[in-house]
Amino acid sequence: MAQITLALAKGRPAKDTLALLKKANITFPDFTEKSRKLVFYSADQSIKMIYVKALDVTTYVEEGAADIGIVGRDNILEADANIYELLDLKLGKCRFVVAGLKEIPLTKGSHIKVASKYPHVAKKYFAQKGIDANTIKLNGSVELAPIIKMADVIVDIVETGSTIKENGLTILDDVHYISTRLVANKASFATKNDEIQQFIGDIKNILVNETEA
Amino acid sequence: MQSYPHIETDLLADVNYIHQRTEIIQKLKNTFLSFGYKEVYIPTFQPYDLYMNMNGTVNQQEMMKTIDYNGNVLVLRPDVTIPLTQQIALSQPKTQQHLRYFYILEIFRQAFEAKGSRENTQAGVEYLGNATPEADAEVIALSIQVLAEMGIQEAKIELGHADFFKQLTKALKLDHTQLQELRKLIQTKNVPEIEFFMKTLDIPKDLKEIVLQLPFLYGAPQKVFEKVNQLKLTEAMRQSVTALEAIYDNLVAYQVDQHIVLDLSLINHMDYYSDLIFQGFIEQVGKPVLMGGRYDRLADEFDANIPAIGFAFDLQLLLETFANQTKVEASIDVCLYYPKAAMENCINIAHTLREAGLQVVLYPDDTAKEHAPYAKYLVEYTADELLVNQTAYKTAEHLLTYLKKARDTSWHK
């Protein structure tokens, strides 16, 4: 069996994912979160893991630098990459919402100013609704934009919705449900199908056991 | 600091890259010719209207447009299949002949987000006038043979059927937005989201089951045929599966079945594909190196009825596989140092050597030797003699005898 390269998104999902993989007997002995290394090998050398920024996972996979990747659906939707999205790891569950200071009617034909860390997702959502949206890309504290009147609404990720509420914003609509997903390069899926299917099968078994327990 | 205009990297004067490119083109040509395919040429400028009138082929925004002095809009050849089909349809609309053509030509398209290159070389074949599964198997076997000639043994060809998904969506009766969404989900084999999407639809259970199974109708052909035949397909969908089975049987005869993967969720954005569609992958390259399919209805656009199948390799992607290998040095054979006084004599010597098929450069000996081009043999002209590896030869013919002997023993190891 050939070795497969896995791009794992840094940050919160990584910890949960590695815990899940451990249950499937896939471990990375060298790995610690504080390590400055970027490449790790599984105990049986069957997987080479590269530890990269969440935003870059789909790029590594689309370009074929990694065969598979594990990353949040928020990044997958924003990147809109030409890859396979094969499995829901049921981790890091949250959702994309539209939120604003007050009830803003999201009706066809209206104009709206949107601030988001995810301009592509925002644009696509409003286009489908037939709303003419002017998107502003921000890199953090998106909730601020409606408060200081830079935008009418925001499109952002919420887990519980408490940050949104604390800033006096109301959730106007759900855009997408989000969780951690397994993605694959289309060429690798053809040339390393057995290895990738094996990896998916191992994780699936754990997921099935967990839902049954 | 001055900034320079950006040039496309593929056109850089990297002689080793170009040398390798030429060698691969030669291999492609030889293999195409060995299957009886004849080379054709399609002019660089094509009428814009040819593509405008054909929906679902080349994205109109991607075409490079230009205007001639009459005000006609022309495009730089964005594809070969359409103009070639037009030409055959107009010149021999009633042809019963099997026509086998190949081309190695540049294709011009501008991607919306200037990610890729505007100029790509495609090496493809078109086989017209034969609608049988034997013809399908022949072109697929040819594509595998091309890769084998390049030393690529692990190629995988994914086979699908354009009509399978078309018939499925017809039965599902989806609106445009739903269709777009389902298409996207199928193309990404998005198992979790397909399940979610299907919950929102009110459709018969059998059809729902087919959609849910689509991402899993992938892999070794025998297994996929087994799986798909357990589903309650519509008659039209059943026909496309039967067609694929017939093609697969022929591929077994060609002994290339170990390269074949079936993918019933394969969808190609070129609308003219009517039956078999396929794409090829090789290790270390993240994108399909070849794409193709059967387009039996395309000639209808030009009032002819000619079935056809074709595919094209993306040459740049093929070259990527060799990027990590040590490049074949594009060196010359002989560098001949000459004193100014003996220039005329040395030009004659160079001529003799060139006639014998050697690559020769002349280099005046009053220029610093360290700037001389790299050659397999350094020949110095001194006192009416030709000095090479500390041995002197009287004439060009003597030198040639030595070089030929050396070549026979060492060059062709």
XYZ file of C-alpha atoms in Angstrom:
626
model
C 0.000 0.000 0.000
C 1.251 3.462 -0.884
C 1.628 6.182 1.704
C -1.097 8.848 1.741
C -0.596 12.480 2.628
C -3.138 14.041 4.963
C -3.458 17.816 5.373
C -4.819 18.534 8.827
C -6.200 21.952 9.699
C -4.445 23.626 12.619
C -6.494 24.779 15.559
C -9.488 23.463 17.406
C -10.619 20.723 15.000
C -7.115 19.192 15.006
C -7.288 18.077 18.641
C -10.689 16.411 18.248
C -9.682 14.841 14.941
C -6.495 13.343 16.364
C -8.478 11.951 19.298
C -10.878 10.368 16.808
C -8.010 8.932 14.729
C -6.424 7.513 17.894
C -9.576 5.483 18.491
C -9.064 4.048 14.999
C -5.481 3.152 15.984
C -4.010 5.878 13.812
C -1.466 7.726 15.934
C 1.270 10.258 15.282
C 3.919 9.638 17.993
C 5.982 12.770 17.186
C 3.033 15.101 17.303
C 2.572 17.732 19.994
C 0.609 20.909 19.433
C 3.588 23.020 20.441
C 5.954 21.281 18.045
C 7.417 23.483 15.369
C 7.535 20.598 12.965
C 5.027 20.663 10.123
C 5.317 17.065 8.920
C 4.500 13.999 11.016
C 4.292 10.290 10.252
C 1.806 7.790 11.638
C 3.194 4.988 13.809
C 2.930 2.494 10.925
C 4.224 5.053 8.358
C 1.064 4.636 6.278
C 0.117 8.308 6.651
C 2.212 11.414 6.223
C 0.458 14.289 7.949
C 1.104 17.909 7.130
C -0.137 20.389 9.709
C -1.356 23.512 7.920
C -3.584 26.566 8.286
C -7.285 25.706 7.990
C -7.711 28.105 5.065
C -4.983 26.298 3.108
C -6.176 22.704 3.483
C -8.401 22.740 0.384
C -5.590 24.341 -1.628
C -3.124 21.581 -0.695
C -5.735 18.977 -1.584
C -6.880 20.578 -4.839
C -3.291 20.914 -6.051
C -2.563 17.295 -5.139
C 0.130 18.227 -2.586
C -2.037 16.298 -0.121
C -4.200 13.302 -1.070
C -6.794 13.945 1.624
C -7.583 16.705 4.091
C -9.538 17.233 7.281
C -11.026 20.692 7.675
C -14.177 22.580 8.648
C -16.934 22.911 6.073
C -16.754 26.717 6.486
C -13.366 26.692 4.753
C -14.515 24.198 2.129
C -17.487 26.372 1.181
C -15.396 29.521 1.055
C -12.675 27.937 -1.105
C -15.189 26.304 -3.502
C -12.381 23.990 -4.624
C -12.620 21.189 -7.172
C -12.283 18.307 -4.691
C -14.337 15.485 -3.184
C -16.056 15.971 0.166
C -16.480 12.408 1.352
C -17.217 12.159 5.044
C -18.717 14.090 7.950
C -16.583 13.585 11.068
C -19.402 15.069 13.192
C -16.884 17.286 14.988
C -16.798 21.076 15.421
C -20.502 21.448 14.736
C -21.691 25.016 14.175
C -23.519 27.000 11.489
C -23.247 29.935 9.109
C -25.861 32.586 9.843
C -26.924 36.007 8.629
C -27.194 38.456 11.528
C -28.040 42.143 11.844
C -28.877 44.849 14.382
C -32.574 44.708 13.641
C -34.970 42.691 11.558
C -33.873 43.416 7.975
C -36.166 41.917 5.347
C -34.150 39.572 3.120
C -36.387 39.958 0.090
C -35.698 39.424 -3.583
C -34.538 42.533 -5.402
C -33.304 44.402 -2.337
C -29.821 45.807 -1.832
C -27.686 44.991 1.154
C -24.193 45.595 2.537
C -22.581 42.511 4.083
C -19.443 42.124 6.163
C -17.902 38.669 6.468
C -14.765 36.650 6.897
C -16.330 34.479 4.191
C -17.161 36.818 1.281
C -17.607 33.965 -1.213
C -20.152 32.168 0.972
C -21.969 35.466 1.611
C -22.053 36.419 -2.074
C -23.367 33.020 -3.111
C -26.079 32.993 -0.447
C -27.428 36.420 -1.407
C -27.190 35.686 -5.136
C -29.376 32.609 -4.610
C -31.873 34.762 -2.721
C -31.867 37.295 -5.560
C -30.472 40.010 -3.290
C -27.881 42.444 -4.614
C -25.121 42.245 -1.995
C -22.054 44.403 -1.601
C -19.569 42.331 0.402
C -16.795 43.644 2.609
C -14.067 41.214 3.628
C -13.049 41.411 7.300
C -10.571 39.229 9.162
C -12.078 39.304 12.642
C -14.589 40.919 15.040
C -17.154 40.872 12.270
C -19.963 41.697 14.753
C -18.601 45.222 14.888
C -19.535 46.038 11.297
C -23.327 46.545 11.811
C -22.753 48.370 15.122
C -20.597 51.031 13.528
C -22.879 51.035 10.450
C -20.202 49.782 8.048
C -22.570 47.014 6.932
C -26.268 46.125 7.238
C -25.659 42.492 8.084
C -22.892 39.980 8.681
C -22.445 36.381 7.577
C -20.511 34.505 10.219
C -20.093 31.238 12.102
C -21.971 30.725 15.329
C -21.829 27.855 17.765
C -24.232 28.936 20.497
C -25.044 32.433 19.256
C -23.947 34.129 22.480
C -21.356 36.441 20.849
C -24.013 37.592 18.405
C -26.496 38.294 21.227
C -23.957 40.047 23.464
C -23.351 42.520 20.655
C -27.050 43.208 20.271
C -27.390 41.396 16.942
C -30.252 39.145 15.859
C -29.922 36.008 13.745
C -31.926 36.583 10.569
C -31.365 33.327 8.679
C -29.403 30.080 8.638
C -27.071 29.731 5.668
C -25.334 26.349 6.113
C -24.682 23.739 8.757
C -21.008 23.197 9.404
C -18.873 20.401 10.778
C -15.435 18.913 10.203
C -15.202 17.062 6.893
C -12.845 14.716 5.116
C -11.941 15.905 1.616
C -9.917 14.222 -1.127
C -8.022 15.108 -4.268
C -9.828 13.728 -7.326
C -6.707 12.214 -8.870
C -5.584 10.616 -5.600
C -9.052 9.151 -5.203
C -8.440 7.316 -8.501
C -4.766 6.385 -8.061
C -4.815 5.613 -4.296
C -8.404 4.461 -3.960
C -7.713 1.422 -1.747
C -5.679 3.453 0.744
C -8.231 6.277 0.944
C -11.189 3.887 1.250
C -9.345 2.058 4.018
C -8.804 5.324 5.907
C -12.455 6.340 5.506
C -13.598 2.864 6.548
C -11.518 3.007 9.744
C -13.000 6.359 10.747
C -16.532 5.323 9.768
C -16.333 2.286 12.053
C -15.461 4.508 15.008
C -18.244 6.972 14.155
C -20.813 4.178 13.904
C -19.702 2.717 17.254
C -19.966 6.125 18.863
C -23.515 6.791 17.679
C -24.570 3.348 18.831
C -22.974 3.748 22.286
C 13.396 49.066 -9.207
C 11.771 48.624 -12.553
C 9.022 46.011 -12.773
C 8.820 43.870 -15.873
C 5.657 42.685 -17.595
C 4.642 39.194 -16.545
C 5.242 36.458 -19.099
C 3.754 33.029 -19.062
C 6.193 30.610 -17.491
C 5.556 27.850 -20.007
C 7.089 29.992 -22.689
C 10.317 30.637 -20.830
C 13.441 29.763 -22.709
C 14.258 26.751 -20.551
C 16.029 24.603 -23.139
C 15.871 21.415 -21.093
C 12.137 21.847 -20.541
C 11.568 22.436 -24.243
C 13.808 19.476 -25.115
C 11.729 17.222 -22.854
C 8.517 18.669 -24.273
C 9.682 17.898 -27.812
C 10.573 14.328 -26.838
C 7.119 13.777 -25.320
C 5.408 15.244 -28.382
C 7.438 12.828 -30.516
C 6.283 9.886 -28.386
C 2.675 11.050 -28.598
C 2.903 11.383 -32.381
C 4.531 7.986 -32.830
C 1.902 6.235 -30.730
C -0.994 8.012 -32.475
C 0.528 7.154 -35.867
C 1.052 3.515 -34.833
C -2.729 3.192 -34.351
C -3.322 4.625 -37.843
C -4.345 8.134 -36.794
C -3.432 10.987 -39.163
C -2.343 14.431 -38.069
C -4.672 17.379 -38.757
C -4.369 21.125 -38.282
C -7.075 23.553 -37.245
C -6.437 27.285 -37.864
C -5.650 29.455 -34.830
C -8.411 31.960 -35.596
C -11.988 30.699 -35.460
C -15.274 32.556 -35.905
C -16.790 33.605 -32.578
C -20.253 32.645 -33.881
C -19.224 28.984 -34.165
C -18.981 28.834 -30.372
C -21.682 31.416 -29.616
C -24.317 29.214 -31.243
C -23.361 26.186 -29.224
C -24.498 26.194 -25.631
C -22.769 24.258 -22.910
C -19.382 23.950 -24.574
C -16.723 26.618 -24.121
C -17.536 29.387 -21.652
C -17.893 32.522 -23.773
C -16.105 34.650 -21.198
C -13.086 32.360 -21.356
C -12.515 32.864 -25.076
C -9.793 35.225 -26.317
C -11.519 37.521 -28.796
C -10.131 39.631 -31.567
C -11.670 41.684 -34.396
C -10.591 41.677 -38.034
C -10.768 44.677 -40.414
C -14.319 43.777 -41.477
C -15.499 43.944 -37.882
C -15.945 40.185 -37.592
C -15.273 38.799 -34.153
C -12.772 35.958 -34.102
C -11.565 33.822 -31.245
C -8.223 32.157 -30.714
C -8.902 28.407 -31.060
C -10.519 27.541 -27.699
C -11.049 23.899 -28.699
C -10.335 21.555 -31.612
C -13.290 19.166 -31.586
C -15.946 21.670 -32.677
C -14.188 23.173 -35.742
C -12.913 19.733 -36.791
C -16.422 18.250 -36.589
C -17.773 21.201 -38.552
C -15.197 20.717 -41.271
C -15.884 16.989 -41.623
C -19.667 17.529 -41.456
C -19.561 20.140 -44.231
C -17.079 18.385 -46.508
C -18.350 14.793 -46.170
C -21.773 14.825 -44.469
C -22.657 11.338 -45.667
C -19.375 9.668 -44.819
C -19.497 5.992 -43.881
C -15.750 5.845 -43.432
C -13.854 5.412 -40.205
C -11.832 8.610 -39.852
C -8.970 8.645 -37.364
C -7.320 11.998 -36.683
C -4.924 13.426 -34.140
C -3.627 16.907 -33.362
C -1.067 18.564 -31.139
C -2.151 22.177 -30.919
C -2.302 25.160 -28.604
C -5.644 25.954 -27.001
C -6.369 29.477 -25.815
C -8.640 30.231 -22.890
C -8.516 32.801 -20.146
C -9.596 31.571 -16.760
C -11.831 33.940 -14.815
C -9.395 34.090 -11.931
C -6.128 34.266 -13.838
C -4.991 31.079 -12.125
C -3.933 28.995 -15.047
C -2.093 29.749 -18.191
C -3.918 31.265 -21.172
C -2.116 28.991 -23.608
C -2.220 25.220 -23.202
C -1.067 22.525 -25.560
C -3.503 19.708 -26.151
C -2.592 16.401 -27.759
C -5.762 14.651 -28.768
C -7.465 12.231 -31.111
C -10.875 12.221 -32.776
C -12.287 9.005 -34.199
C -15.290 9.720 -36.409
C -17.762 7.477 -38.215
C -17.797 4.539 -35.813
C -20.338 4.302 -32.993
C -19.410 0.838 -31.722
C -17.995 -0.079 -28.285
C -14.949 -1.366 -30.180
C -14.170 2.214 -31.223
C -14.591 3.390 -27.615
C -12.230 0.716 -26.356
C -9.689 1.522 -29.073
C -9.319 5.188 -28.087
C -9.122 4.342 -24.381
C -6.512 1.663 -25.051
C -4.646 4.218 -27.171
C -4.588 6.713 -24.298
C -3.186 4.036 -21.973
C -0.596 3.055 -24.597
C 0.564 6.679 -24.842
C 1.152 6.783 -21.093
C 2.932 3.420 -21.166
C 5.296 4.750 -23.875
C 6.243 7.499 -21.422
C 6.992 4.933 -18.750
C 3.798 5.570 -16.783
C 2.442 2.170 -15.771
C 0.055 3.158 -12.984
C -2.464 5.200 -14.982
C -6.142 5.063 -14.006
C -8.934 5.824 -16.461
C -12.320 6.676 -14.947
C -15.280 5.740 -17.144
C -18.739 7.199 -16.819
C -21.768 7.819 -18.996
C -23.094 11.306 -19.758
C -26.643 10.056 -20.258
C -26.796 8.274 -16.885
C -26.953 11.503 -14.868
C -29.066 13.269 -17.535
C -31.699 10.530 -17.362
C -31.601 10.487 -13.581
C -32.254 14.217 -13.308
C -34.970 13.942 -15.943
C -36.757 11.394 -13.763
C -36.211 13.532 -10.663
C -37.975 16.537 -12.274
C -35.837 19.132 -10.507
C -35.966 22.883 -11.088
C -32.875 24.700 -12.353
C -31.517 25.698 -8.923
C -32.037 22.231 -7.487
C -30.351 20.673 -10.497
C -27.324 22.953 -10.143
C -27.060 22.083 -6.471
C -27.388 18.338 -6.993
C -24.857 18.453 -9.827
C -22.358 20.166 -7.546
C -22.969 17.682 -4.713
C -22.565 14.710 -7.048
C -19.378 16.124 -8.561
C -17.881 16.474 -5.080
C -19.194 13.044 -3.953
C -20.573 14.923 -0.976
C -22.202 12.021 0.836
C -23.358 13.922 3.960
C -24.875 16.814 2.004
C -26.537 14.575 -0.608
C -28.375 12.838 2.237
C -29.422 16.217 3.626
C -30.504 17.491 0.195
C -32.568 14.388 -0.572
C -34.534 14.833 2.645
C -35.864 18.123 1.281
C -37.202 16.467 -1.898
C -40.458 14.642 -2.354
C -39.496 11.913 -4.826
C -40.120 8.154 -5.162
C -38.044 5.911 -2.907
C -36.338 4.020 -5.753
C -35.020 7.193 -7.339
C -33.888 8.523 -3.973
C -31.929 5.335 -3.411
C -30.125 5.744 -6.765
C -29.042 9.287 -5.898
C -27.854 8.250 -2.438
C -25.878 5.361 -3.954
C -24.263 7.465 -6.718
C -21.069 8.393 -4.814
C -20.530 4.700 -4.069
C -20.888 3.613 -7.700
C -17.157 4.007 -8.034
C -14.298 1.530 -8.278
C -13.467 -1.801 -9.893
C -15.893 -2.218 -12.850
C -17.167 -5.706 -11.950
C -18.118 -4.602 -8.441
C -19.769 -1.392 -9.636
C -21.808 -3.243 -12.288
C -22.951 -5.646 -9.582
C -23.980 -2.774 -7.298
C -25.738 -0.716 -9.961
C -27.661 -3.693 -11.297
C -29.261 -4.140 -7.884
C -30.821 -0.666 -8.160
C -34.199 -0.018 -9.752
C -32.978 2.000 -12.729
C -35.150 3.573 -15.399
C -34.968 1.902 -18.821
C -32.839 4.741 -20.228
C -30.396 4.544 -17.310
C -30.203 0.781 -17.721
C -29.213 1.308 -21.365
C -26.251 3.481 -20.429
C -25.048 0.827 -17.965
C -25.364 -1.842 -20.682
C -23.345 0.381 -23.023
C -20.576 0.678 -20.426
C -20.576 -3.089 -19.913
C -20.022 -3.609 -23.639
C -17.136 -1.116 -23.655
C -15.594 -2.773 -20.625
C -15.717 -6.214 -22.309
C -13.730 -4.744 -25.197
C -11.209 -3.190 -22.817
C -10.673 -6.635 -21.308
C -9.812 -7.831 -24.836
C -7.244 -5.009 -25.064
C -5.846 -6.255 -21.714
C -6.026 -2.799 -20.174
C -8.851 -3.561 -17.710
C -6.502 -3.188 -14.714
C -6.356 0.547 -15.535
C -10.117 0.985 -15.611
C -12.199 2.492 -12.815
C -15.929 2.964 -13.177
C -17.480 6.195 -11.901
C -21.198 6.518 -12.554
C -21.266 9.939 -10.881
C -18.864 11.359 -13.453
C -20.244 14.538 -15.028
C -18.487 16.523 -17.755
C -19.194 20.222 -18.248
C -19.028 19.833 -22.041
C -22.671 19.370 -22.999
C -21.896 17.763 -26.355
C -20.896 14.492 -24.725
C -23.792 12.089 -25.256
C -22.574 8.681 -24.115
C -19.249 7.453 -22.738
C -17.181 10.044 -20.867
C -13.762 9.403 -19.337
C -10.788 11.009 -17.678
C -7.306 9.770 -16.877
C -5.157 10.222 -13.797
C -1.520 9.457 -13.112
C 0.419 9.496 -9.849
C 1.890 12.781 -8.617
C -0.446 14.900 -10.748
C -3.486 16.307 -8.937
C -5.617 16.905 -12.025
C -6.855 14.742 -14.895
C -4.117 14.532 -17.540
C -6.643 13.536 -20.180
C -10.370 13.976 -20.760
C -12.668 12.717 -23.432
C -15.909 11.139 -24.470
C -18.338 10.234 -27.200
C -20.156 13.075 -28.949
C -22.483 11.450 -31.474
C -24.853 14.426 -31.751
C -22.331 17.205 -32.336
C -22.339 16.810 -36.150
C -26.144 17.341 -36.034
C -25.371 21.016 -35.415
C -23.930 21.100 -38.952
C -26.730 19.024 -40.542
C -24.753 15.812 -40.724
C -24.972 12.548 -38.891
C -21.518 11.374 -37.862
C -20.893 9.531 -34.602
C -17.542 10.327 -32.994
C -15.358 9.879 -29.958
C -12.239 11.722 -28.860
C -9.965 12.733 -26.035
C -7.162 15.163 -25.361
C -4.088 15.142 -23.139
C -3.055 18.300 -21.332
C 0.618 18.447 -22.264
C 1.660 20.745 -19.406
C 0.193 18.337 -16.854
C 1.952 15.400 -18.503
C 5.226 17.284 -18.252
C 4.653 17.789 -14.519
C 5.266 14.081 -13.935
C 8.753 14.455 -15.283
C 9.485 17.638 -13.358
C 11.098 15.752 -10.480
C 13.141 13.462 -12.690
C 16.620 14.370 -13.800
C 16.265 16.144 -17.067
C 17.748 14.806 -20.225
C 20.548 17.222 -21.007
C 19.888 19.036 -24.258
C 23.604 19.192 -25.042
C 25.311 19.499 -28.386
C 27.809 16.997 -29.810
C 30.850 19.008 -30.860
C 32.278 22.397 -30.012
C 34.959 23.280 -32.536
C 37.575 25.832 -31.416
C 39.160 27.544 -34.341
C 41.828 30.159 -34.898
C 40.607 33.108 -36.964
C 43.118 32.302 -39.697
C 41.653 28.833 -40.244
C 38.024 29.930 -40.180
C 37.139 28.934 -43.733
C 38.668 25.491 -43.333
C 36.819 24.991 -40.017
C 33.491 26.011 -41.547
C 34.001 23.188 -44.071
C 34.875 20.732 -41.303
C 31.753 21.749 -39.348
C 29.708 21.257 -42.506
C 31.037 17.720 -42.967
C 30.240 16.840 -39.369
C 26.736 18.363 -39.597
C 26.026 16.405 -42.768
C 26.824 13.280 -40.767
C 24.086 14.223 -38.321
C 26.145 15.775 -35.528
C 25.210 18.969 -33.689
C 28.159 21.319 -34.075
C 28.954 24.842 -32.886
C 31.898 26.911 -33.991
C 33.799 28.829 -31.349
C 36.668 31.278 -32.023
C 39.705 30.419 -29.887
C 40.478 34.044 -29.033
C 37.433 34.094 -26.756
C 37.713 32.874 -23.154
C 37.225 29.124 -23.111
C 35.153 29.098 -19.920
C 32.328 30.837 -21.804
C 32.137 28.117 -24.455
C 28.900 26.145 -24.697
C 28.870 22.661 -23.136
C 29.450 19.929 -25.715
C 30.146 16.202 -25.526
C 33.405 16.707 -27.464
C 35.756 19.653 -27.507
C 37.690 19.726 -30.748
C 40.615 22.105 -31.218
C 41.961 23.050 -34.608
C 45.717 23.449 -34.346
C 48.359 23.312 -37.044
C 46.084 21.681 -39.652
C 45.058 18.995 -37.209
C 41.964 18.301 -35.178
C 42.762 17.662 -31.533
C 40.279 15.801 -29.375
C 41.011 14.010 -26.085
C 44.759 14.463 -26.730
C 44.588 12.615 -30.039
C 45.111 14.354 -33.345
C 43.132 13.637 -36.512
C 44.206 14.739 -39.963
C 40.837 15.344 -41.568
C 37.167 15.781 -40.717
C 36.568 12.258 -42.055
C 39.092 10.771 -39.652
C 37.499 12.658 -36.761
C 34.087 11.461 -37.848
C 35.200 7.822 -37.842
C 36.438 8.258 -34.275
C 33.255 10.057 -33.103
C 31.001 7.446 -34.687
C 32.949 4.660 -33.032
C 32.742 6.458 -29.679
C 29.013 6.970 -30.156
C 28.394 3.317 -30.965
C 30.232 2.184 -27.856
C 29.204 4.786 -25.300
C 26.351 7.054 -26.419
C 23.916 4.240 -26.863
C 24.535 2.395 -23.631
